Coordinates of C-alpha atoms and ligand atoms in Angstrom, one line a residue:
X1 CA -13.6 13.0 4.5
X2 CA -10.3 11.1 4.1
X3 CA -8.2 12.4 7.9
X4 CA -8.3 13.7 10.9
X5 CA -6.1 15.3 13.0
X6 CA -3.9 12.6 14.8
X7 CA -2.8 13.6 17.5
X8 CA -0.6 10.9 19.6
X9 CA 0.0 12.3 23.2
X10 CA -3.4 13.0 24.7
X11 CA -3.9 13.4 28.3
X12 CA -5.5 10.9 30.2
X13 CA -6.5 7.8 28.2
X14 CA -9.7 6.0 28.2
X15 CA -8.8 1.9 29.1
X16 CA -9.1 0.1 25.4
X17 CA -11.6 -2.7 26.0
X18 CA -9.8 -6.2 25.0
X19 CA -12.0 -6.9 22.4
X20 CA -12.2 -3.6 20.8
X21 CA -8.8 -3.4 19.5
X22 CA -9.1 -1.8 16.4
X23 CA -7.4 -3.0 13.1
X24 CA -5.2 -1.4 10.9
X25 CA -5.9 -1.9 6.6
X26 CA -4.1 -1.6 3.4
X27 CA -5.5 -2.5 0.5
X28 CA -2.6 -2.1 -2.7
X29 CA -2.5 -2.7 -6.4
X30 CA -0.1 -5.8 -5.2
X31 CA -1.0 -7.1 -1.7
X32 CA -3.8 -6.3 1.2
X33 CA -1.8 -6.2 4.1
X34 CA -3.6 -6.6 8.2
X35 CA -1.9 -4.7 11.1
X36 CA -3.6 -5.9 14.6
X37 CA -3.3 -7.8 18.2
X38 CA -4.1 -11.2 17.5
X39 CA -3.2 -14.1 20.0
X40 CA 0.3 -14.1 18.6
X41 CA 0.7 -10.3 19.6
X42 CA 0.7 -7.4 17.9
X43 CA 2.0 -7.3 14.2
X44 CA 1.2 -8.1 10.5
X45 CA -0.1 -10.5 7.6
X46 CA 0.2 -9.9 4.2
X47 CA -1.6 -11.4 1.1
X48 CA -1.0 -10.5 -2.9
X49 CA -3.8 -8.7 -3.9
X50 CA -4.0 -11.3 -7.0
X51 CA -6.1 -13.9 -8.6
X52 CA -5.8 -16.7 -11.3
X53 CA -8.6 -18.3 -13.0
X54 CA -9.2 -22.1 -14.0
X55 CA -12.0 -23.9 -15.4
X56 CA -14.3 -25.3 -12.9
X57 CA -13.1 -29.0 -12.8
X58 CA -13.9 -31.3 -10.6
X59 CA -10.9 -32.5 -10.1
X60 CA -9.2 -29.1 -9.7
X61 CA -11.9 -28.0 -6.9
X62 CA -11.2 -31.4 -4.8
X63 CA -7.5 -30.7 -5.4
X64 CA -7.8 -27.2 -3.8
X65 CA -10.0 -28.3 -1.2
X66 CA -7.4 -31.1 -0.5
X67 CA -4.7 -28.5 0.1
X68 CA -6.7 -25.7 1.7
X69 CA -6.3 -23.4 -1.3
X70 CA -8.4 -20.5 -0.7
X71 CA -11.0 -19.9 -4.5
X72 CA -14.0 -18.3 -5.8
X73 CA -16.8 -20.4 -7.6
X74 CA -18.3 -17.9 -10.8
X75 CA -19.8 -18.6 -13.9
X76 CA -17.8 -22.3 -15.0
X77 CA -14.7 -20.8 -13.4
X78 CA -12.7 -20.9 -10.4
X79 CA -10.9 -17.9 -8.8
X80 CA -7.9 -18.9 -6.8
X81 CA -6.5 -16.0 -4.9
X82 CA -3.5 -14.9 -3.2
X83 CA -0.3 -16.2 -2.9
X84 CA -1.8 -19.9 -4.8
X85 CA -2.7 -17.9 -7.4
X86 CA 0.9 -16.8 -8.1
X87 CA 2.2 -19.7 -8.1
X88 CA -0.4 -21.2 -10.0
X89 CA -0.1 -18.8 -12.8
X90 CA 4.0 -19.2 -12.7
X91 CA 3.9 -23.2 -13.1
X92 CA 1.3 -22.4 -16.2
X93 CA 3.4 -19.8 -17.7
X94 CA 0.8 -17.8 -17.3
X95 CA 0.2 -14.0 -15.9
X96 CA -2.1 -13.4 -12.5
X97 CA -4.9 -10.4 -12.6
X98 CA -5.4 -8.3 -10.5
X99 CA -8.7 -6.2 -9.2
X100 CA -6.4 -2.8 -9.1
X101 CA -4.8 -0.9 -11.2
X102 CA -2.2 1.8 -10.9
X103 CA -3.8 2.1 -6.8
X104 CA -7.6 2.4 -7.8
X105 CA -10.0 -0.6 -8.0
X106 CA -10.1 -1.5 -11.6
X107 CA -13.9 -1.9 -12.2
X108 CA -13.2 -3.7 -15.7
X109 CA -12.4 -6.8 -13.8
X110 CA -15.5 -8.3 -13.2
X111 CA -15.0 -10.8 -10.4
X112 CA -12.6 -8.1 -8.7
X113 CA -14.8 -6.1 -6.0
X114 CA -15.6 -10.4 -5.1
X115 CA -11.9 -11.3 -4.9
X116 CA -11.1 -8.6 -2.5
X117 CA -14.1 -9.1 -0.1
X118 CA -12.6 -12.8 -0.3
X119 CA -9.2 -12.1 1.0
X120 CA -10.1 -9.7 3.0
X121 CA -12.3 -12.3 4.4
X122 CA -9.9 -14.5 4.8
X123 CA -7.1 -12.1 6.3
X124 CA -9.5 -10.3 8.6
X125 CA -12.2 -12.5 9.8
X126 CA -15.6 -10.9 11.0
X127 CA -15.3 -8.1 13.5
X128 CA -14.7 -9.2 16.8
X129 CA -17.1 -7.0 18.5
X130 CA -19.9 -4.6 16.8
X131 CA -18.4 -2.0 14.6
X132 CA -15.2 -2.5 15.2
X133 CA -12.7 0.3 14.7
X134 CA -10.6 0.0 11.0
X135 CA -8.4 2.3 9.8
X136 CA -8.0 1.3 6.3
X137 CA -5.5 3.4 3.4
X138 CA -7.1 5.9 0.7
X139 CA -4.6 6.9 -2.1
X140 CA -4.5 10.8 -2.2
X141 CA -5.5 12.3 -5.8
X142 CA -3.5 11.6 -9.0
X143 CA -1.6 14.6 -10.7
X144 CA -0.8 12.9 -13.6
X145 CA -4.4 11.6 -14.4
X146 CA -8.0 12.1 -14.0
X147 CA -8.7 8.7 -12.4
X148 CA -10.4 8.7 -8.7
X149 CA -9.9 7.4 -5.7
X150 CA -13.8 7.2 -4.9
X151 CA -14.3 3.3 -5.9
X152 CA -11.9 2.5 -3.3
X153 CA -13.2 4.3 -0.7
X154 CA -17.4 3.9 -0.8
X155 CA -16.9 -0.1 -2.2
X156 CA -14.0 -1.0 0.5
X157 CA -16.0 0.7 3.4
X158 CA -19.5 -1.0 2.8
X159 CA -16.9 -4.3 2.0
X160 CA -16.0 -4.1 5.5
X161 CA -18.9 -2.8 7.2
X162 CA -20.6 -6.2 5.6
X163 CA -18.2 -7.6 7.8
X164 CA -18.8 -6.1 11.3
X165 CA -16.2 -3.3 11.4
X166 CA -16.9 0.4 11.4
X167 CA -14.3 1.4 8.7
X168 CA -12.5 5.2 8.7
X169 CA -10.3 6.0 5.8
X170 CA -7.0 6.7 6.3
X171 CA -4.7 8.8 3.8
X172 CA -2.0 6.2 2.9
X173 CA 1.2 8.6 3.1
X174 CA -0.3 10.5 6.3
X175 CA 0.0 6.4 7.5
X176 CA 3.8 6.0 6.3
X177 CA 4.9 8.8 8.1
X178 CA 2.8 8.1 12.1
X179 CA 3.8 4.2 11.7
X180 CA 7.6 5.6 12.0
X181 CA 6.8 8.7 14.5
X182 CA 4.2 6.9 16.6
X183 CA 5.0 9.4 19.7
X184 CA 4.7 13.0 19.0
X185 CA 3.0 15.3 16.2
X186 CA 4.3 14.8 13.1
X187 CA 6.1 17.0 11.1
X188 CA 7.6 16.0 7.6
X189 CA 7.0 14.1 4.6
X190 CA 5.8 10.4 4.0
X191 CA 6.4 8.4 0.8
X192 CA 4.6 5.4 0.1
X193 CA 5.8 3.7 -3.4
X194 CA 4.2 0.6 -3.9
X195 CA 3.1 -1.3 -6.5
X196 CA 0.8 0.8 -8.8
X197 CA 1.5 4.4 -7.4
X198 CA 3.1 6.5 -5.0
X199 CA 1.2 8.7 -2.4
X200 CA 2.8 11.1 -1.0
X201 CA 1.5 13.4 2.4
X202 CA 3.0 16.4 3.7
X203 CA 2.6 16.8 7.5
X204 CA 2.4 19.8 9.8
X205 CA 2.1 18.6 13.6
X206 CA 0.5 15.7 12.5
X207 CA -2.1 17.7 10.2
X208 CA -2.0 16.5 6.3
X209 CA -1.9 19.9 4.6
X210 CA -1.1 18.5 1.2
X211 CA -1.7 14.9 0.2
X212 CA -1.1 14.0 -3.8
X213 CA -0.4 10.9 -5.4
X214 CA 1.6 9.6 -8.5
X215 CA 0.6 6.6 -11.3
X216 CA 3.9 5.1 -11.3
X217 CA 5.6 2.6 -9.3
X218 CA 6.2 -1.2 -9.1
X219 CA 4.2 -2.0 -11.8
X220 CA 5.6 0.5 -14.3
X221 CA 9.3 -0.2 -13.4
X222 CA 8.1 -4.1 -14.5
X223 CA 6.1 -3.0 -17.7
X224 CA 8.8 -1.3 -18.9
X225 CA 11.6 -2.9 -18.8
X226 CA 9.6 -6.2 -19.9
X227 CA 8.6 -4.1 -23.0
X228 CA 11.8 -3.1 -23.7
X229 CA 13.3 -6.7 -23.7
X230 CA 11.3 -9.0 -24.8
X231 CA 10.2 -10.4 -21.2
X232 CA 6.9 -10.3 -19.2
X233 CA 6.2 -8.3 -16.4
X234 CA 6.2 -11.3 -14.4
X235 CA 9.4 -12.4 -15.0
X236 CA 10.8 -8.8 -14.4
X237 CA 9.3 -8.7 -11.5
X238 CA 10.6 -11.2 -9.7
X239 CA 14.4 -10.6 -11.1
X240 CA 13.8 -7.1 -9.8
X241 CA 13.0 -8.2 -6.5
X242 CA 15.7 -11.2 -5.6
X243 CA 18.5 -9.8 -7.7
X244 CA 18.3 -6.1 -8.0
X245 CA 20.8 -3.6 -5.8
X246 CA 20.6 0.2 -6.6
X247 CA 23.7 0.4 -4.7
X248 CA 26.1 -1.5 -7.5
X249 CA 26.5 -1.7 -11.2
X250 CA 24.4 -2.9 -13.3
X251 CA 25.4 -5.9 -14.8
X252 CA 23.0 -6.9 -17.8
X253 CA 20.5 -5.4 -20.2
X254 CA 17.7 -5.6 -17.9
X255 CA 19.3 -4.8 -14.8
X256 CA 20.6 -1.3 -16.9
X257 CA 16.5 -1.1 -17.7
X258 CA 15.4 -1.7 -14.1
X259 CA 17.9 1.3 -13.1
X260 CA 17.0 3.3 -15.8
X261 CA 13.1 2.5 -14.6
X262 CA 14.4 3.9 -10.6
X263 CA 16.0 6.9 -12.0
X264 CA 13.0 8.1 -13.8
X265 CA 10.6 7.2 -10.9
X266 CA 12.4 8.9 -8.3
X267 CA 12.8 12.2 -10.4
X268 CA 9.5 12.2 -11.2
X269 CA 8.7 12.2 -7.5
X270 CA 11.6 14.8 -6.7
X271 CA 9.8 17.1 -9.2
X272 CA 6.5 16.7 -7.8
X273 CA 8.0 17.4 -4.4
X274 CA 9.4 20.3 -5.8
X275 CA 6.4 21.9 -8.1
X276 CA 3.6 20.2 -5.4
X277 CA 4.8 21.6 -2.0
X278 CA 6.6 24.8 -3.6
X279 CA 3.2 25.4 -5.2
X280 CA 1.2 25.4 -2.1
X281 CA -0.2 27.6 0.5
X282 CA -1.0 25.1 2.8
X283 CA 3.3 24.1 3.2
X284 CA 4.4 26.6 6.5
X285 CA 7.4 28.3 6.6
X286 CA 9.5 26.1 8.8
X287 CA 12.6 26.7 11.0
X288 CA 13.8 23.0 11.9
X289 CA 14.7 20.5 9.0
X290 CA 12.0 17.9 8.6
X291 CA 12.3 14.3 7.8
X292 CA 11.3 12.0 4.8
X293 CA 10.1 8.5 5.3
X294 CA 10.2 6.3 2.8
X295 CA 8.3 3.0 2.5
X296 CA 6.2 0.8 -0.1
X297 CA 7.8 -2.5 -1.8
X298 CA 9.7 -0.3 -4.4
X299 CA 11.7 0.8 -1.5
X300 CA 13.3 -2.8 -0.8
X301 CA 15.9 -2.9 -3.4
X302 CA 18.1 -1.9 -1.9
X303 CA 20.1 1.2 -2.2
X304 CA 16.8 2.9 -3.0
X305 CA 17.5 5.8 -0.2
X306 CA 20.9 6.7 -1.5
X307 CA 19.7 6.8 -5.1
X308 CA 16.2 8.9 -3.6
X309 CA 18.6 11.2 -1.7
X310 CA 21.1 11.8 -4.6
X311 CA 18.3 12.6 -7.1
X312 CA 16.5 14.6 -4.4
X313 CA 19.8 16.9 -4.3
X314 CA 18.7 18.2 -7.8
X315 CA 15.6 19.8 -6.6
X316 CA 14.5 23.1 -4.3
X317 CA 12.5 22.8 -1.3
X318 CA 10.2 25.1 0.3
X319 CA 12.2 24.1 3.5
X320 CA 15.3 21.8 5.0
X321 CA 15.3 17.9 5.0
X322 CA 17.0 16.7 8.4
X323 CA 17.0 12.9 7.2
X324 CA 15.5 10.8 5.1
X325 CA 14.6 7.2 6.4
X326 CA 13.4 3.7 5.6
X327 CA 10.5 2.6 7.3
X328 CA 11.2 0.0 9.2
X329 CA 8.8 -2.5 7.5
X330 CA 8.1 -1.0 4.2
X331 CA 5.4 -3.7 3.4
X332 CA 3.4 -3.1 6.6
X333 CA 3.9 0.9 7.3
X334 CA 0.9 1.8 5.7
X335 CA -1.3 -0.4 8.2
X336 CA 0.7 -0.3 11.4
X337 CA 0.2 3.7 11.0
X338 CA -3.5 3.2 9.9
X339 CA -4.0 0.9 13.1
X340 CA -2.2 3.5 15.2
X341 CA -4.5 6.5 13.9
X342 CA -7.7 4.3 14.2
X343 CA -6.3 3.5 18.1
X344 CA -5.8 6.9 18.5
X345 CA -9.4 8.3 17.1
X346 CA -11.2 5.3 19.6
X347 CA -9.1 6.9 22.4
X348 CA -9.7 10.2 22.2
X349 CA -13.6 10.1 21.6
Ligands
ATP1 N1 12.9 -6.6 -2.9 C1 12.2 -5.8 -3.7 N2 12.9 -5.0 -4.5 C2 12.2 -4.2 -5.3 N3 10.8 -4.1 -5.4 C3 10.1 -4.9 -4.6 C4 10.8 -5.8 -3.7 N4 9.8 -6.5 -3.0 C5 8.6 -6.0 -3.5 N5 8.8 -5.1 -4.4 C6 7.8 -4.4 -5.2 O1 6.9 -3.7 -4.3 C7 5.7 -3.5 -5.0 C8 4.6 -3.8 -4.0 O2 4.7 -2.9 -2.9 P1 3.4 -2.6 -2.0 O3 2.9 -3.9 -1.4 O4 3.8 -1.6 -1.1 O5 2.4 -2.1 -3.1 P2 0.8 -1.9 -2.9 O6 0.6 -1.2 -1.6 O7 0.1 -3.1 -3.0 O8 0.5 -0.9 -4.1 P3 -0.1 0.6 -4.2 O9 0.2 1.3 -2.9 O10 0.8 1.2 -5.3 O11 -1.5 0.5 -4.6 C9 5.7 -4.4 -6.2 O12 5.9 -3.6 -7.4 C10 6.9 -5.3 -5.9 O13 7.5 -5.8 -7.1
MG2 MG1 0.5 0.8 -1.0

């Protein structure tokens, strides 16, 4: 089972013992990012779900060994992950893989299920106590494919039971929408469009009553416009992210492609607000105008709420939308709310 009920104000709470904090996982077709108390307080780390491979040189391992560059030995090859491995692949003109694909664990890469326990290794550490509570992020089902979201969840949880922790999944909109409303029961919609897909979760007093997801986000915005103009992805993707604003004009071909790319991404998640929830039985008939959240990496270029909320204007409801907001940290939302859930489960047992 994916959720439970969260529930945030419960009467009395039992004390949290110190070193049972639990942690809060998200594990994306572009980064893994960590939400947990550590001794510099409570907050985040984030590391691109990415790898680059090299021949295994001599030379090259004493190199990364040198510089504390985190690799993978396999077969003649080394595996250097992360952030290195982006940078790596950029001074080769060369493009990083990834282990997932489009938000599911893409069991053609062969060394992927070992580059993930890797990082999260690295990012997480072994559980500081025995089964440690982790709330960790499950993509709800695709409507536009057949793929499923079973890999992730049976290979990530015995990933991280291997390392101490007793993992719960967590759905990753359900996530979006409790990091923002940490102090009530949640009503309303979260949005989570990141690299490979958007999830999207429909709340009722903080129940998940329709969870979906999309196979279109970062990724495809970067595909396309790099088809279109003779670029890679790569290179797109990094204009896209230091130059873009969806609040101005756009300038050049590839800007007018990376808008183009927005427009059609947040329609097609308009529409699928619109045919998904007005579809349901599970979507009450509500008085009071409920919020949207919005969060994910694709939500960082900025202007991306105006443009959401003007394309959002062209659909039908099944009920009123108060606001619609940015999460605060759009990178981290997803395990900040899977932290507070997992808290919240442990304190209520
Ligand atoms: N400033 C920015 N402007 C536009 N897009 C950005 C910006 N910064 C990051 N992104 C995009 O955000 C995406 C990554 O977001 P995120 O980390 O939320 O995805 P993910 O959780 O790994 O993926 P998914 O949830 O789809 O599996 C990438 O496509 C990246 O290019
Ligand atoms: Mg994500």
């Amino acid at each position: 089972m994916v959720f439970g009920k969260f529930s945030p104000k419960k009467k009395p709470q039992r004390a949290v013992e110190p070193d049972c904090e639990p942690v809060g996982l998200d594990i994306g077709t572009s980064n893994i990012a960590v939400y947990k108390n550590s001794d510099s307080g409570l907050g985040g780390k984030i590391e691109p779900n990415a790898f680059f491979c090299v021949p295994s040189l001599k030379t090259t391992k004493d190199f990364l060994d040198r510089n504390n560059i985190r690799f993978l030995e396999k077969n003649d090859s080394l595996y250097i992950l992360g952030k290195p491995a982006m940078e790596f692949a950029g001074m080769m003109g060369q493009q990083t893989r990834y282990p997932m694909e489009s938000g599911m664990l893409n069991l053609g890469e062969d060394e992927g299920i070992n580059v993930i326990e890797s990082i999260l290794s690295s990012l997480l550490g072994q559980a500081q106590s025995k089964d440690q509570p982790l709330g960790f992020n499950v993509p709800g089902k695709p409507i536009d494919s057949n793929t499923t979201a079973m890999f992730n969840e049976s290979i990530f949880k015995s990933l991280l039971e291997n390392l101490g922790y007793r993992p719960r999944p967590i759905n990753e909109a359900m996530a979006v929408l409790v990091s923002e409303f940490p102090d009530g029961h949640v009503t309303g919609i979260g949005i989570s469009m990141g690299g490979g897909m958007c999830n999207v979760c429909c709340s009722y007093l903080s129940i998940p009553v329709v969870t979906y997801s999309i196979q279109k986000g970062g990724n495809f915005i970067d595909q396309t416009v790099a088809g279109s103009v003779g670029e890679s992805p790569a290179i797109i993707r990094i204009i896209k992210e230091q130059n873009l604003d969806l609040a101005s004009a756009p300038k050049n071909s590839i800007e007018h492609g990376l808008h183009a790319c927005y427009d059609n991404l947040f329609t097609t998640l308009a529409k699928s607000l619109e045919e998904i929830l007005g579809a349901s039985d599970n979507v009450p008939k509500l008085r009071k105008a409920v919020p949207i959240v919005l969060s994910g990496g694709a939500v960082l270029a900025p202007g991306s709420r105006e443009k959401f909320a003007s394309i959002l204007q062209d659909v039908t409801l099944p009920f009123e939308v108060s606001e619609i907001i940015l999460a605060e940290s759009p990178l981290y939302a997803t395990a900040k709310g899977a932290y507070l859930i997992a808290k919240e489960q442990m304190n209520s047992k």
